[in-house]
PDB file of C-alpha atoms in Angstrom:
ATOM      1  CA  UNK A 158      19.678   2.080 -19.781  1.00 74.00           C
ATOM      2  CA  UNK A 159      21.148   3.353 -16.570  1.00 82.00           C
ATOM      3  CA  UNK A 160      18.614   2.072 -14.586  1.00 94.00           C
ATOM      4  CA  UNK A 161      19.220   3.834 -11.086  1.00 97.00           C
ATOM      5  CA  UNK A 162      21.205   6.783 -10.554  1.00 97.00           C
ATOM      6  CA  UNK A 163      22.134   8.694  -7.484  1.00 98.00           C
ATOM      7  CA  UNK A 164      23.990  11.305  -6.304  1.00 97.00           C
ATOM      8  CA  UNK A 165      26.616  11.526  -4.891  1.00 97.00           C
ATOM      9  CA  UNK A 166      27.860   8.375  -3.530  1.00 96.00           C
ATOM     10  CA  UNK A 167      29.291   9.564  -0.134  1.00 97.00           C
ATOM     11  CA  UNK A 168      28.912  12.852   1.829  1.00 97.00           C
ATOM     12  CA  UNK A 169      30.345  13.768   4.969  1.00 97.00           C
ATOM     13  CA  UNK A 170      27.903  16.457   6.859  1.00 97.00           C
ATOM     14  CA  UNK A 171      28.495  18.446  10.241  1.00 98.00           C
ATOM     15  CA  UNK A 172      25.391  18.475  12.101  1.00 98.00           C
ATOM     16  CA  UNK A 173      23.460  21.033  11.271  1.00 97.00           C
ATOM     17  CA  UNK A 174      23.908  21.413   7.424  1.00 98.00           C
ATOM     18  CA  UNK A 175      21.944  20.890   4.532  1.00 97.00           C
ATOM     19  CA  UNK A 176      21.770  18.666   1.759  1.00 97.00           C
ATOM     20  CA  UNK A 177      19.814  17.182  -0.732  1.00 98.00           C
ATOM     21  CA  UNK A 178      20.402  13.754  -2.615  1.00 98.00           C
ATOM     22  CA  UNK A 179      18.958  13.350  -5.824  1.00 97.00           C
ATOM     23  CA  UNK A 180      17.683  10.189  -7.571  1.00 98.00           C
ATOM     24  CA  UNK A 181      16.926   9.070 -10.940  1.00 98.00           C
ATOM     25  CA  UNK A 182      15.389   6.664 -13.360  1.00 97.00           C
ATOM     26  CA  UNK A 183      14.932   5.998 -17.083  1.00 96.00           C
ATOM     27  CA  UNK A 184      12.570   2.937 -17.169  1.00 94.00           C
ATOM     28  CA  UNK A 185       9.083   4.562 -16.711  1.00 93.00           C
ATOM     29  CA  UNK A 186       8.333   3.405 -13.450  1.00 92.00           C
ATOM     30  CA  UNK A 187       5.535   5.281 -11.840  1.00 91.00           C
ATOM     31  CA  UNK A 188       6.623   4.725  -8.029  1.00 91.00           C
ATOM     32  CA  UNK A 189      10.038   5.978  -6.421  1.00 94.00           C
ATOM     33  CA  UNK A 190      10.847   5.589  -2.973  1.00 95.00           C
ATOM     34  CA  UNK A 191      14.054   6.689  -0.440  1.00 97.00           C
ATOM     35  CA  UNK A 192      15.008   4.180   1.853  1.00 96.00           C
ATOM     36  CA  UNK A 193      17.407   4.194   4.787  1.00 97.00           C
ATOM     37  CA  UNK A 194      19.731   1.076   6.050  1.00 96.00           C
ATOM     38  CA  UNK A 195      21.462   1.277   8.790  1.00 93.00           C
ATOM     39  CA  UNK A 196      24.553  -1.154   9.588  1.00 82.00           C
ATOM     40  CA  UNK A 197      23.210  -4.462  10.088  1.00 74.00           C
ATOM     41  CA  UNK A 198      19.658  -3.174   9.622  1.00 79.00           C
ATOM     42  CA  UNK A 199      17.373  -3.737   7.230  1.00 87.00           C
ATOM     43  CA  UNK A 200      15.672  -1.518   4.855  1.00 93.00           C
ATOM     44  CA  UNK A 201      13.484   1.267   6.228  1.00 93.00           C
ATOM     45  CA  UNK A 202      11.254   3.799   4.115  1.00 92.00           C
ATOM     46  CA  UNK A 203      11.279   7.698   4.320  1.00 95.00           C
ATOM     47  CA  UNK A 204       8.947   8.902   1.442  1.00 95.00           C
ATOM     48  CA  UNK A 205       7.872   7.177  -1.112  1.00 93.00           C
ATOM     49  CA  UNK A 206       6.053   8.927  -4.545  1.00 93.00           C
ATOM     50  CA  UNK A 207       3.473   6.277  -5.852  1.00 88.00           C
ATOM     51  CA  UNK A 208       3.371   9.163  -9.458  1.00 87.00           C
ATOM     52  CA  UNK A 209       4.320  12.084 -10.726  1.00 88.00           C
ATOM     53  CA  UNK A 210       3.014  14.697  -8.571  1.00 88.00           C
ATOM     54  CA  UNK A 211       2.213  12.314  -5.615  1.00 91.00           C
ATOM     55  CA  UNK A 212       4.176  11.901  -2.510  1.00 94.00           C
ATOM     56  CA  UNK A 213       3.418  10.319   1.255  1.00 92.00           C
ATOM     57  CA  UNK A 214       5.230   9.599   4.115  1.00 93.00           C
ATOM     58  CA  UNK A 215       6.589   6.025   5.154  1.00 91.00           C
ATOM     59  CA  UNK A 216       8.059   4.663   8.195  1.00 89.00           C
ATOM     60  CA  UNK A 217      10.871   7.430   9.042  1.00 94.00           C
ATOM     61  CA  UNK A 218       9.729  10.755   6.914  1.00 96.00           C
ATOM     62  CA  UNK A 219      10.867  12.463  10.473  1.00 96.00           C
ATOM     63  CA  UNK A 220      14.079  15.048   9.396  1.00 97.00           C
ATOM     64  CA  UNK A 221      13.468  14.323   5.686  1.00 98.00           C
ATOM     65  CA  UNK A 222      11.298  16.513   2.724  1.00 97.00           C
ATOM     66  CA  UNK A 223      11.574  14.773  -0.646  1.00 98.00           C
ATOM     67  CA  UNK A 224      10.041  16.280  -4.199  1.00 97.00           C
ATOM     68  CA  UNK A 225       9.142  14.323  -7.569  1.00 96.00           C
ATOM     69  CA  UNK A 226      10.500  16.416  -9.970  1.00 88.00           C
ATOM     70  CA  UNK A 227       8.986  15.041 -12.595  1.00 95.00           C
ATOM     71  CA  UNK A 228       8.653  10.841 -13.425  1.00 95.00           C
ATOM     72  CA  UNK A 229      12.405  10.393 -13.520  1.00 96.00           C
ATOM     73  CA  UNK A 230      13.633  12.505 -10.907  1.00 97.00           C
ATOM     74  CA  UNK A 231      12.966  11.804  -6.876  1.00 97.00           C
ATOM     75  CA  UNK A 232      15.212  13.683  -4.076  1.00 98.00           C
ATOM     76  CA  UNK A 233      15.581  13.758  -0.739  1.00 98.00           C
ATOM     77  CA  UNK A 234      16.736  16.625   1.407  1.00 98.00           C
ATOM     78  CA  UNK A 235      17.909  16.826   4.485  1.00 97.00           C
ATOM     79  CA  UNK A 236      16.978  20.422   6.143  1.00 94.00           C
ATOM     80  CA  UNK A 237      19.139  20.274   9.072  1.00 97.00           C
ATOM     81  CA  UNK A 238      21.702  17.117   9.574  1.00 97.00           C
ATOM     82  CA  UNK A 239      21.625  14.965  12.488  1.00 97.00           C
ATOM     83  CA  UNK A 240      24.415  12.082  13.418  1.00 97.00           C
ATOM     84  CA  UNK A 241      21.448  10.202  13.868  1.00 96.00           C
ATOM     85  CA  UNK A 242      20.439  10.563  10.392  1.00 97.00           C
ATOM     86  CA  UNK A 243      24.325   8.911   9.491  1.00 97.00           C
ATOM     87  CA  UNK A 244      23.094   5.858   7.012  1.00 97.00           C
ATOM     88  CA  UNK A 245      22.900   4.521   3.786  1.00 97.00           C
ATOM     89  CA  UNK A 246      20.243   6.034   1.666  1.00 98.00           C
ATOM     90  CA  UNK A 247      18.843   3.737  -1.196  1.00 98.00           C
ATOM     91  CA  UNK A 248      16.391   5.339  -4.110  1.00 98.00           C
ATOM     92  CA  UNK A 249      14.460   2.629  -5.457  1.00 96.00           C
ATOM     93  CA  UNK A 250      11.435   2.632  -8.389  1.00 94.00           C
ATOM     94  CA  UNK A 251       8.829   0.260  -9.819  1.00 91.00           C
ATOM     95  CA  UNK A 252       5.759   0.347 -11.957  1.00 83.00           C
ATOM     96  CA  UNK A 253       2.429   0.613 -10.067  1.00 71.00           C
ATOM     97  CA  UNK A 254       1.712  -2.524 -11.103  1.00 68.00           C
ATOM     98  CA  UNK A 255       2.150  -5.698 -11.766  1.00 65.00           C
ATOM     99  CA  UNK A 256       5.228  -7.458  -9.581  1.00 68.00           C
ATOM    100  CA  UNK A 257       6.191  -4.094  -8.041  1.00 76.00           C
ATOM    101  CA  UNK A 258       9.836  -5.313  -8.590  1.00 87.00           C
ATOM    102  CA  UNK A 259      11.696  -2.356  -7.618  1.00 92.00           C
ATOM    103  CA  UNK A 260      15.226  -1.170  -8.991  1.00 94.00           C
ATOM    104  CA  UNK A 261      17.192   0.188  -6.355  1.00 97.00           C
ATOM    105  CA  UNK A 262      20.485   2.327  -7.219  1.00 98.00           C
ATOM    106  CA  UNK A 263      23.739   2.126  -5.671  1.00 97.00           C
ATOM    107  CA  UNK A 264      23.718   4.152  -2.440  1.00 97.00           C
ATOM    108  CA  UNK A 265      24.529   7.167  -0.997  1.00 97.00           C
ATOM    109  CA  UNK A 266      26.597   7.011   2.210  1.00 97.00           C
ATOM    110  CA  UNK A 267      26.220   9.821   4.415  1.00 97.00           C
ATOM    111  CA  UNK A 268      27.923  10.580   7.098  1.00 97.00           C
ATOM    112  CA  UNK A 269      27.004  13.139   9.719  1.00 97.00           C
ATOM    113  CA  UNK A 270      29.570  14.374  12.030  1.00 97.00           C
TER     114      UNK A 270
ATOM    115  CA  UNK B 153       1.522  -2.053   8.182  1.00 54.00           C
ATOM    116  CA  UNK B 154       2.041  -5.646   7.715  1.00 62.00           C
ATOM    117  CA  UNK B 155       4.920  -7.142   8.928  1.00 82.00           C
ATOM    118  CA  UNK B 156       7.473  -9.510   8.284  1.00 90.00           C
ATOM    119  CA  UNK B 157       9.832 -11.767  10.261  1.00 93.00           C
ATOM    120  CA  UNK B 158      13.029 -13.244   9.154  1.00 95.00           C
ATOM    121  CA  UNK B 159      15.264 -16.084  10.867  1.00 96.00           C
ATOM    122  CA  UNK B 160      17.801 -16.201  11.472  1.00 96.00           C
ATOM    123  CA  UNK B 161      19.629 -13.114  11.687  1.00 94.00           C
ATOM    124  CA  UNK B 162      22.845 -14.387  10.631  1.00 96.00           C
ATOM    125  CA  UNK B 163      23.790 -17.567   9.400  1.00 97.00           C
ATOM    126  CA  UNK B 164      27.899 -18.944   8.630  1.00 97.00           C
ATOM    127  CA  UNK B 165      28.304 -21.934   6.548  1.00 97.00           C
ATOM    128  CA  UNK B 166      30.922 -23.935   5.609  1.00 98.00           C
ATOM    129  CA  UNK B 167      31.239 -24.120   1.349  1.00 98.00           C
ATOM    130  CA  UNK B 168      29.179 -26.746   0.213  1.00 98.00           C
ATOM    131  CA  UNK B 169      26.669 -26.976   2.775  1.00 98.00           C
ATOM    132  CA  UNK B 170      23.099 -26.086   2.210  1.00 98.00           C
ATOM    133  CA  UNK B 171      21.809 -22.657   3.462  1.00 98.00           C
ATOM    134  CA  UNK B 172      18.164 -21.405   4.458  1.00 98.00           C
ATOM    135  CA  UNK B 173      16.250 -18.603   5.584  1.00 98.00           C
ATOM    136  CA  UNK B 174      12.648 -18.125   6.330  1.00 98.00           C
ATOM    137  CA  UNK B 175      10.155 -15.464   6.550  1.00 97.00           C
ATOM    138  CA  UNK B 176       7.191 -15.353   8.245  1.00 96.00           C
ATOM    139  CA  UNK B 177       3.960 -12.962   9.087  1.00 93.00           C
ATOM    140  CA  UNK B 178       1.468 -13.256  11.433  1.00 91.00           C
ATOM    141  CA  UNK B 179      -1.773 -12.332   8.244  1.00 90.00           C
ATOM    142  CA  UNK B 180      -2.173 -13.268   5.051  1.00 92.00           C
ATOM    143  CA  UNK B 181       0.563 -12.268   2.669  1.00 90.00           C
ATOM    144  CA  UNK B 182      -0.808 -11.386  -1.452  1.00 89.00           C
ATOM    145  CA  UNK B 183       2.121 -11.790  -2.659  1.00 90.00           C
ATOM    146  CA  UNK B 184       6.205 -12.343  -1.434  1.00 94.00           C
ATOM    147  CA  UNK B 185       9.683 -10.941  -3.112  1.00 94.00           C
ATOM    148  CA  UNK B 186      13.227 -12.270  -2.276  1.00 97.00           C
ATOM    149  CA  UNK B 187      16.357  -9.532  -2.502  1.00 97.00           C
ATOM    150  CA  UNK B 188      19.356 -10.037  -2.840  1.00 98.00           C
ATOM    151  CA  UNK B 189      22.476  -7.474  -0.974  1.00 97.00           C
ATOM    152  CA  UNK B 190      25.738  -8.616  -1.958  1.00 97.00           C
ATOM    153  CA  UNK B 191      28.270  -6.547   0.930  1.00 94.00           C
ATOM    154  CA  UNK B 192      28.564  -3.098  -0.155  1.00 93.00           C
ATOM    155  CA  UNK B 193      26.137  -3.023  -2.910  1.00 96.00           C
ATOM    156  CA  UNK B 194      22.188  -2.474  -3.025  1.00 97.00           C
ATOM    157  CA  UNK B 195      19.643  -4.845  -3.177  1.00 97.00           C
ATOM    158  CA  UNK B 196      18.729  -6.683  -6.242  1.00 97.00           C
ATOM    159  CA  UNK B 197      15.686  -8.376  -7.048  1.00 95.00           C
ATOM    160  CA  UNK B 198      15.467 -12.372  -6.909  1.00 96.00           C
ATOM    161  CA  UNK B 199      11.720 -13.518  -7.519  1.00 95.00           C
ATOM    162  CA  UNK B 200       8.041 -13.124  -6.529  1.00 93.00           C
ATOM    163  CA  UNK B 201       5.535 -15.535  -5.092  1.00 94.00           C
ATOM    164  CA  UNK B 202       2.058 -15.272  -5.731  1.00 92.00           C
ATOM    165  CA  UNK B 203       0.266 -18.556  -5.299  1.00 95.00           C
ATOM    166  CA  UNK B 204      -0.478 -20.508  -2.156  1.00 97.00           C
ATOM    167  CA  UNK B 205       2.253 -23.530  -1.928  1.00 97.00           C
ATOM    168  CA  UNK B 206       4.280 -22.073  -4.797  1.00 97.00           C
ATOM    169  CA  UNK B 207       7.425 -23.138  -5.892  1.00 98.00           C
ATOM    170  CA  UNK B 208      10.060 -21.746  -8.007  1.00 98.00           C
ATOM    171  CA  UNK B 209      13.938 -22.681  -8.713  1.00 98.00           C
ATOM    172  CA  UNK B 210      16.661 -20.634  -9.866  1.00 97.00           C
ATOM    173  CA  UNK B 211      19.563 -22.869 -10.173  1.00 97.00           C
ATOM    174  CA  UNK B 212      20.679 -23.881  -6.488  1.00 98.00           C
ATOM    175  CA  UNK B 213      17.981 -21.597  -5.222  1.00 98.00           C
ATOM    176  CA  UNK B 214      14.463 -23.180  -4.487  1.00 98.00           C
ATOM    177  CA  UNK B 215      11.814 -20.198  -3.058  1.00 98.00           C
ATOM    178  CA  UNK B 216       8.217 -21.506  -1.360  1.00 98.00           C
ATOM    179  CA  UNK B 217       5.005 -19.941  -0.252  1.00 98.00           C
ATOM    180  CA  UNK B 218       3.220 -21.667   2.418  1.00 97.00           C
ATOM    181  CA  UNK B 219      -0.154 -23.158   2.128  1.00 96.00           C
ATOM    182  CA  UNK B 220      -1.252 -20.658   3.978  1.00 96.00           C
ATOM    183  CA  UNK B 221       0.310 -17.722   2.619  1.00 95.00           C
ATOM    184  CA  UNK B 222       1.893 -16.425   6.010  1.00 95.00           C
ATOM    185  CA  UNK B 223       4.995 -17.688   5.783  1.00 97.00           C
ATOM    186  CA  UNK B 224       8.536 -17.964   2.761  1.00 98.00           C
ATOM    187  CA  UNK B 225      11.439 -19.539   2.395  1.00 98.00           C
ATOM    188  CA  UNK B 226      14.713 -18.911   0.620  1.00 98.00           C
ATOM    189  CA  UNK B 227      16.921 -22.700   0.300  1.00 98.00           C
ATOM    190  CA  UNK B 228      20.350 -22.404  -1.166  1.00 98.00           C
ATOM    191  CA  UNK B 229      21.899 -26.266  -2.240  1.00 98.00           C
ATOM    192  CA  UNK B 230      25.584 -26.377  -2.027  1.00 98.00           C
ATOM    193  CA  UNK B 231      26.524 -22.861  -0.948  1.00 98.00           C
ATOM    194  CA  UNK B 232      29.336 -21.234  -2.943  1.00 98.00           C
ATOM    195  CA  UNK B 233      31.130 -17.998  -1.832  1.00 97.00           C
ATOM    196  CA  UNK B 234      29.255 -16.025  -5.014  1.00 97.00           C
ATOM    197  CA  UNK B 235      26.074 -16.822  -2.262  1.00 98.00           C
ATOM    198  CA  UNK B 236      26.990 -14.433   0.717  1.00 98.00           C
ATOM    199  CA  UNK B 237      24.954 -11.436   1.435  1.00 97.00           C
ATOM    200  CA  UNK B 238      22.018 -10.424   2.961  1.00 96.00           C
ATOM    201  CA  UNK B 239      18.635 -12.180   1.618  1.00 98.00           C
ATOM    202  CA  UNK B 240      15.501  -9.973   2.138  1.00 96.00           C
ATOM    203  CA  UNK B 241      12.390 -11.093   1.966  1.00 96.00           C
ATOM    204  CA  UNK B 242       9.190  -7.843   1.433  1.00 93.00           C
ATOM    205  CA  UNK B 243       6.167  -7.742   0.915  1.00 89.00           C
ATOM    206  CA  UNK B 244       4.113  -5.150  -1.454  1.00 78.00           C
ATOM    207  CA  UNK B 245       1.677  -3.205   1.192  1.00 67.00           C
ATOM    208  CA  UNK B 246      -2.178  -2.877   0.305  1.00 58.00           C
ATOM    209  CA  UNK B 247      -2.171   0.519  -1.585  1.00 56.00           C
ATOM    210  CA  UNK B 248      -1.853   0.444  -5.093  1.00 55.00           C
ATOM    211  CA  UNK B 249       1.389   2.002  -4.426  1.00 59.00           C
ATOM    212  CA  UNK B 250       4.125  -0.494  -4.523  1.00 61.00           C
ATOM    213  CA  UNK B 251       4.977  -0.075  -1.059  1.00 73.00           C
ATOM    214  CA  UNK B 252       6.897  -2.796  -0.074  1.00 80.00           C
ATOM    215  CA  UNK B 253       7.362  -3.719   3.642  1.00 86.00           C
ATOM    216  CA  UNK B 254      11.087  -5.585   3.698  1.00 91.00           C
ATOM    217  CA  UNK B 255      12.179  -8.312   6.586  1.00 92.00           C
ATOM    218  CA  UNK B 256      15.177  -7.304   8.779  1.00 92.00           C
ATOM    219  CA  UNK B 257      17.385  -9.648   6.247  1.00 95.00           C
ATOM    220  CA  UNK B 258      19.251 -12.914   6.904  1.00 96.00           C
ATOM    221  CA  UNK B 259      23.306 -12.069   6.180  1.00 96.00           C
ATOM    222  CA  UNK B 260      25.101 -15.716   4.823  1.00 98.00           C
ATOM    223  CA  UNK B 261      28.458 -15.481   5.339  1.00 97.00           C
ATOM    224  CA  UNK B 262      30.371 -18.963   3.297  1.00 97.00           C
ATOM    225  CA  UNK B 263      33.711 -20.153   4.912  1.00 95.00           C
ATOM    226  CA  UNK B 264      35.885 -21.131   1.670  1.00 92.00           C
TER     227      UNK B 264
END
């Protein structure tokens, strides 16, 4: 099992652009979320998709749009770039039950310019 | 949603000597997780509490759960330099949607 994937694992934007980062998962978990961590910060969440079909807002949706593709795939677009929006973006997933242990993947770092 | 507090913010050690963090919320907490961040990687999952006054080891890791189920703790015995990162505590929110709330982190930095 891969676990977490995401792509790609850095990206340098000038303000303005578009991108979207894309997430995966091949252990059945219902829930995927996109987090962002800023240096020194902690871990902050954008969207989060509790299912297939399903997705809601968390603490910083502001700049972002995210789709569930289906159960494995979760991305995360950016519509117009902001140096603000220069972070590390985590995809994480869980089951909707249970311990909600979530799997995070390794990062993407963006930088916006 | 709920929130929760973790101190300190940083913490250096020498090797050897004993390490904690805490985390704390001002309501009742269901349930509590522990993450790990090595530096430059992503956080990995530690443990869950679930039960008031809980306890669980891992090696030279002991977790608790307060009494009162407002407040954690992370304890490291003996750091080694394998130990530094950032420790995160989070806790699940109150949908049924795995929506985990996650502490600002403690970063443990070991002197050799």
């Amino acid at each position: 099992n891969a676990g977490v994937t995401q792509t790609p694992k850095f990206q340098v934007l000038k303000t303005g652009q578009s991108m979207t980062l894309q997430c995966a998962q091949d252990m059945n978990h219902n829930s995927m979320y996109w987090y962002r961590q800023d240096p020194g910060m902690g871990l902050r969440l954008i969207y989060y998709s509790a299912s297939e079909g399903t997705t809601d807002k968390g603490e910083v949706p502001n700049g972002y749009n995210v789709s569930r593709l289906n159960k494995r795939e979760f991305s995360l677009r950016l519509e117009s770039a902001a140096p603000s929006q220069t972070s590390v973006y985590f995809c994480a997933s869980s089951f909707l039950r249970g311990s909600y242990e979530q799997y995070f993947g390794p990062g993407t770092r963006l930088t916006v310019t | 949603g709920q929130q929760v507090m973790q101190i300190p913010q940083y913490q250096h050690v020498q090797e050897g000597e004993d390490f904690t963090t805490y985390c704390n919320s001002s309501t009742t907490l269901s349930n509590i997780q522990w993450y790990k961040q090595r530096p430059g990687g992503h956080p990995v999952f530690l443990i869950q509490l679930v039960k008031s006054g809980e306890v669980k080891k891992q090696k030279r890791l002991t977790f608790q759960f307060g009494e009162a189920k407002k407040n954690s703790s992370l304890h490291i015995t003996a750091t080694q330099t394998t130990d530094v990162g950032t420790y995160f505590c989070a806790h699940p929110g109150n949908t049924n949607a795995g929506k985990s709330t996650f502490g600002d982190g403690t970063t443990l930095t070991v002197k050799p």
